[in-house]
Coordinates of C-alpha atoms in Angstrom, one line a residue:
R277 CA -17.0 27.7 31.1
S278 CA -13.2 27.3 31.4
K279 CA -12.7 30.3 29.0
K280 CA -15.0 32.2 31.3
I281 CA -17.7 32.0 28.9
H282 CA -21.4 32.3 30.5
V283 CA -23.1 29.2 29.6
I284 CA -27.1 29.0 29.8
G285 CA -29.0 25.7 30.2
A286 CA -32.6 25.4 29.7
Q287 CA -35.1 23.1 30.9
H288 CA -36.4 21.0 28.2
G289 CA -39.5 18.6 29.6
C290 CA -41.4 18.0 32.9
V291 CA -39.8 16.4 36.2
Y292 CA -37.3 19.4 36.8
G293 CA -37.8 20.7 40.0
D294 CA -40.8 19.5 40.9
S295 CA -39.6 15.8 41.2
Y296 CA -36.8 13.9 42.8
E297 CA -34.0 13.6 40.0
P298 CA -30.7 14.2 41.3
W299 CA -28.7 13.2 38.0
H300 CA -29.8 16.5 36.8
F301 CA -27.0 18.3 38.7
D302 CA -24.5 16.5 36.8
S303 CA -26.1 16.5 33.4
D304 CA -27.7 20.1 33.5
F305 CA -27.4 22.3 36.7
K306 CA -23.6 22.2 37.2
R307 CA -22.7 22.8 33.9
C308 CA -24.2 25.9 33.5
D309 CA -23.9 29.4 34.7
S310 CA -27.4 30.3 34.4
F311 CA -30.5 27.8 34.0
I312 CA -33.7 28.8 32.3
S313 CA -36.4 26.9 34.2
Y314 CA -40.2 26.8 33.2
G315 CA -40.9 27.7 36.8
F316 CA -39.1 25.9 39.4
I317 CA -36.5 28.3 41.7
K318 CA -33.5 27.4 43.8
D319 CA -35.6 27.0 46.9
D320 CA -37.5 24.1 45.0
L321 CA -34.0 22.4 44.4
E322 CA -32.9 22.8 48.1
A323 CA -36.3 21.6 49.7
L324 CA -35.9 18.5 47.1
Y325 CA -32.1 17.9 48.0
P326 CA -31.2 19.4 51.7
G327 CA -27.7 19.7 52.0
V328 CA -26.8 19.9 48.0
K329 CA -24.8 23.0 47.1
F330 CA -24.3 24.4 43.7
K331 CA -23.6 28.1 42.1
T332 CA -26.1 28.0 39.2
D333 CA -28.7 30.7 39.1
I334 CA -32.0 29.4 38.5
L335 CA -34.2 31.7 36.1
P336 CA -37.5 30.9 36.3
L337 CA -38.7 32.5 32.9
G338 CA -41.5 29.8 31.7
K339 CA -42.3 27.6 29.3
S340 CA -42.1 29.7 26.0
K341 CA -44.7 27.3 23.7
I342 CA -48.0 27.2 25.7
I343 CA -50.4 25.2 23.1
K344 CA -53.5 27.5 22.3
Q345 CA -56.4 25.4 20.7
K346 CA -58.4 26.6 17.6
S347 CA -61.7 28.0 18.6
K348 CA -63.4 25.2 16.5
T349 CA -62.0 21.8 17.5
K350 CA -63.2 18.1 17.2
Q351 CA -64.6 16.9 20.3
I352 CA -63.6 13.4 21.6
D353 CA -64.0 11.6 25.0
I354 CA -60.5 10.5 26.0
L355 CA -57.1 11.1 24.8
F356 CA -54.1 8.8 25.9
P357 CA -51.1 10.3 24.9
I358 CA -49.0 7.0 25.6
A359 CA -45.4 6.9 26.9
K360 CA -42.7 5.5 24.5
S361 CA -40.9 2.3 25.6
T362 CA -37.2 2.8 26.7
S363 CA -34.7 0.2 26.8
M364 CA -33.4 -1.0 30.5
L365 CA -29.9 -0.1 29.4
V366 CA -30.7 3.6 28.7
D367 CA -33.3 5.6 30.5
G368 CA -35.2 2.1 31.5
M369 CA -32.7 2.2 34.5
I370 CA -34.0 5.4 36.0
R371 CA -37.7 5.7 35.5
T372 CA -40.7 3.3 36.3
P373 CA -39.5 -0.2 35.0
P374 CA -40.4 -1.1 31.4
E375 CA -42.3 -4.1 32.6
K376 CA -44.3 -2.4 34.9
L377 CA -45.2 0.8 32.4
V378 CA -46.3 -2.0 29.9
E379 CA -48.5 -3.4 32.3
R380 CA -50.0 -0.3 33.1
Q381 CA -50.5 0.8 29.5
I382 CA -52.0 -2.7 28.3
K383 CA -54.6 -2.7 31.3
I384 CA -55.7 1.0 30.5
L385 CA -56.0 0.2 26.8
E386 CA -58.0 -3.0 27.5
Y387 CA -60.2 -1.1 29.8
L388 CA -60.9 1.7 27.3
N389 CA -61.4 -0.7 24.4
S390 CA -64.3 -2.5 26.4
I391 CA -66.3 0.5 26.7
E392 CA -69.1 1.1 24.1
G393 CA -70.1 4.4 22.8
I394 CA -67.0 6.5 23.5
S395 CA -64.5 8.2 21.3
V396 CA -60.7 7.3 22.6
Y397 CA -57.8 8.3 20.9
V398 CA -54.5 6.9 21.5
K399 CA -51.5 9.2 20.6
P400 CA -48.0 7.3 20.8
F401 CA -45.0 9.4 19.6
M402 CA -45.0 10.3 16.0
H403 CA -44.1 7.5 13.8
S404 CA -43.9 4.8 16.7
G405 CA -43.6 1.2 15.8
P406 CA -42.7 -2.1 17.7
R407 CA -39.0 -0.7 18.5
N408 CA -40.1 2.2 20.5
C409 CA -43.7 1.2 21.6
A410 CA -44.0 -2.1 23.5
V411 CA -47.7 -2.1 23.1
F412 CA -47.8 -1.6 19.3
S413 CA -49.2 -5.0 18.6
V414 CA -51.7 -4.6 21.4
L415 CA -53.0 -1.3 19.6
K416 CA -53.6 -3.2 16.5
R417 CA -56.0 -5.5 17.8
L418 CA -57.9 -3.2 20.0
K419 CA -60.5 -2.1 17.2
N420 CA -62.5 0.7 19.7
L421 CA -59.6 2.5 19.8
K422 CA -58.1 5.2 17.4
V423 CA -54.4 5.5 16.8
V424 CA -53.1 8.7 16.0
N425 CA -49.5 8.0 14.7
N426 CA -48.8 10.6 12.0
M427 CA -48.7 14.0 14.0
T428 CA -47.3 15.6 16.9
L429 CA -49.2 15.9 20.2
S430 CA -49.0 19.7 19.8
A431 CA -50.6 19.5 16.3
F432 CA -53.1 17.0 17.5
L433 CA -54.2 19.3 20.7
M434 CA -54.6 22.1 18.2
E435 CA -57.4 20.0 16.3
Y436 CA -59.2 18.1 18.9
S437 CA -60.5 18.8 22.7
A438 CA -60.7 15.9 24.9
R439 CA -62.8 15.5 27.9
A440 CA -60.0 13.8 29.7
V441 CA -56.7 13.0 29.2
I442 CA -54.8 9.7 30.4
I443 CA -51.2 10.4 31.4
E444 CA -49.8 6.6 32.8
F445 CA -46.3 8.1 33.4
P446 CA -45.3 11.7 34.3
S447 CA -43.9 13.0 31.1
Q448 CA -43.9 15.9 28.9
P449 CA -47.6 15.6 27.9
L450 CA -48.9 16.4 31.3
F451 CA -47.4 20.0 30.8
E452 CA -49.2 20.3 27.3
V453 CA -52.6 19.8 28.8
L454 CA -52.2 21.3 32.3
H455 CA -54.0 24.6 31.1
L456 CA -56.6 23.1 28.7
N457 CA -60.2 22.3 29.9
T458 CA -59.8 18.7 30.5
E459 CA -59.8 16.4 33.3
I460 CA -56.5 14.6 33.9
F461 CA -55.8 11.3 35.3
L462 CA -52.1 10.8 36.0
M463 CA -50.0 7.8 37.5
D464 CA -46.8 8.1 39.6
D465 CA -43.2 7.3 38.9
C466 CA -42.0 5.2 41.5
M467 CA -38.5 6.4 40.6
H468 CA -39.1 10.2 40.3
P469 CA -41.5 11.0 43.4
Y470 CA -42.9 14.6 43.8
S471 CA -41.7 16.8 46.3
D472 CA -44.6 17.1 49.1
I473 CA -45.1 20.8 47.8
A474 CA -45.5 19.8 44.3
L475 CA -47.5 16.7 45.0
E476 CA -49.9 18.8 47.0
E477 CA -50.4 21.6 44.3
L478 CA -50.9 18.9 41.4
K479 CA -53.7 17.0 43.4
K480 CA -55.7 20.1 43.1
R481 CA -55.4 20.0 39.3
V482 CA -55.0 16.3 38.4
Y483 CA -56.7 12.9 39.6
Y484 CA -53.5 11.1 40.9
T485 CA -52.6 7.7 41.8
C486 CA -50.4 4.9 42.3
D487 CA -52.5 2.3 41.5
I488 CA -53.8 1.0 38.4
A489 CA -57.1 -0.4 39.7
Q490 CA -57.7 3.0 41.3
M491 CA -57.0 4.6 38.1
I492 CA -59.5 2.4 36.4
S493 CA -61.9 3.3 38.9
N494 CA -61.3 7.0 38.8
L495 CA -62.1 6.8 35.0
S496 CA -65.2 4.6 35.6
L497 CA -66.4 7.2 37.8
F498 CA -65.6 10.0 35.3
L499 CA -67.5 8.3 32.5
K500 CA -70.4 8.0 34.9
G501 CA -70.3 11.8 35.9
G502 CA -69.4 11.0 39.3
L503 CA -66.3 13.3 39.7
L504 CA -65.8 16.8 40.4
N505 CA -64.0 19.1 37.9
K506 CA -60.6 20.0 38.9
R507 CA -59.1 23.3 37.3
D508 CA -56.9 24.7 39.9
D509 CA -53.8 26.3 38.2
T510 CA -51.5 26.5 41.0
F511 CA -49.2 23.7 39.9
F512 CA -49.1 25.2 36.4
N513 CA -48.2 28.9 37.3
H514 CA -45.5 27.5 39.8
Y515 CA -43.8 24.9 37.6
V516 CA -44.6 25.7 34.1
R517 CA -46.3 29.1 32.9
K518 CA -44.8 32.6 33.3
N519 CA -45.8 35.7 31.7
N520 CA -43.8 37.0 28.6
S521 CA -41.7 33.8 28.7
R522 CA -40.3 34.1 24.9
E523 CA -39.5 38.1 25.3
D524 CA -37.7 37.4 28.6
I525 CA -35.4 34.6 27.5
L526 CA -34.5 36.6 24.6
K527 CA -33.8 39.7 26.6
L528 CA -31.6 37.4 28.6
I529 CA -29.6 36.0 26.0
S530 CA -29.0 39.6 24.5
D531 CA -27.7 41.0 27.3
L532 CA -25.6 38.3 28.3
T533 CA -24.0 38.5 24.8
K534 CA -23.8 42.2 25.1
R535 CA -21.7 42.0 28.6
S536 CA -19.6 39.4 27.1
K537 CA -18.1 41.8 24.2

């Protein structure tokens, strides 16, 4: 930027523009002239951070890769794409405390393992082990759960359709499943609260809770057929999907390249 070269940044995960995460200004926004977002705009940032001023152009061009499931997929009851463990010395200081996250994970896993007659697939990060998955030893003893550790979430979603998806910590898997025909059960991140607007839109699509007992209660009601389907796309269309994302991103890069010559 000091040489007057236009710098483009891009969103590479969730929790951008919809949740309070102010360090993004120093790690992302202020380092760019243009920032390609999945969907949030400058108005969203100004609502989240009153009084913060910045000159970066926010360009809501959409998430370029939206998973399209095959016409014939294997039907399962529940998918749990479990969040990875993070050191307190790294990201563990700026998200739900690791011990609280692990407590959630164990309680959800043990509940799911106790239910007979349903298919439950747990999807850690590919090739996970004890170093990056604190509940790895727990998974080994829960025999009613199927652990898929040899493929990415995207590849899994191409092959399997789940009646419900559990997300115990707001992370990228949420953005991967919002558009699918599945019920979503989401827990909060106390360190990254959603904006009022985002949370209102999100609750139209997911069953959202801050309490593990309520999460399990919601899952129990779902398995008994006691919950209504939530399929509202307001949040998805606001924060994730735009039309012609790939083409628009490539056109922007091409136009800026030509302008610099």
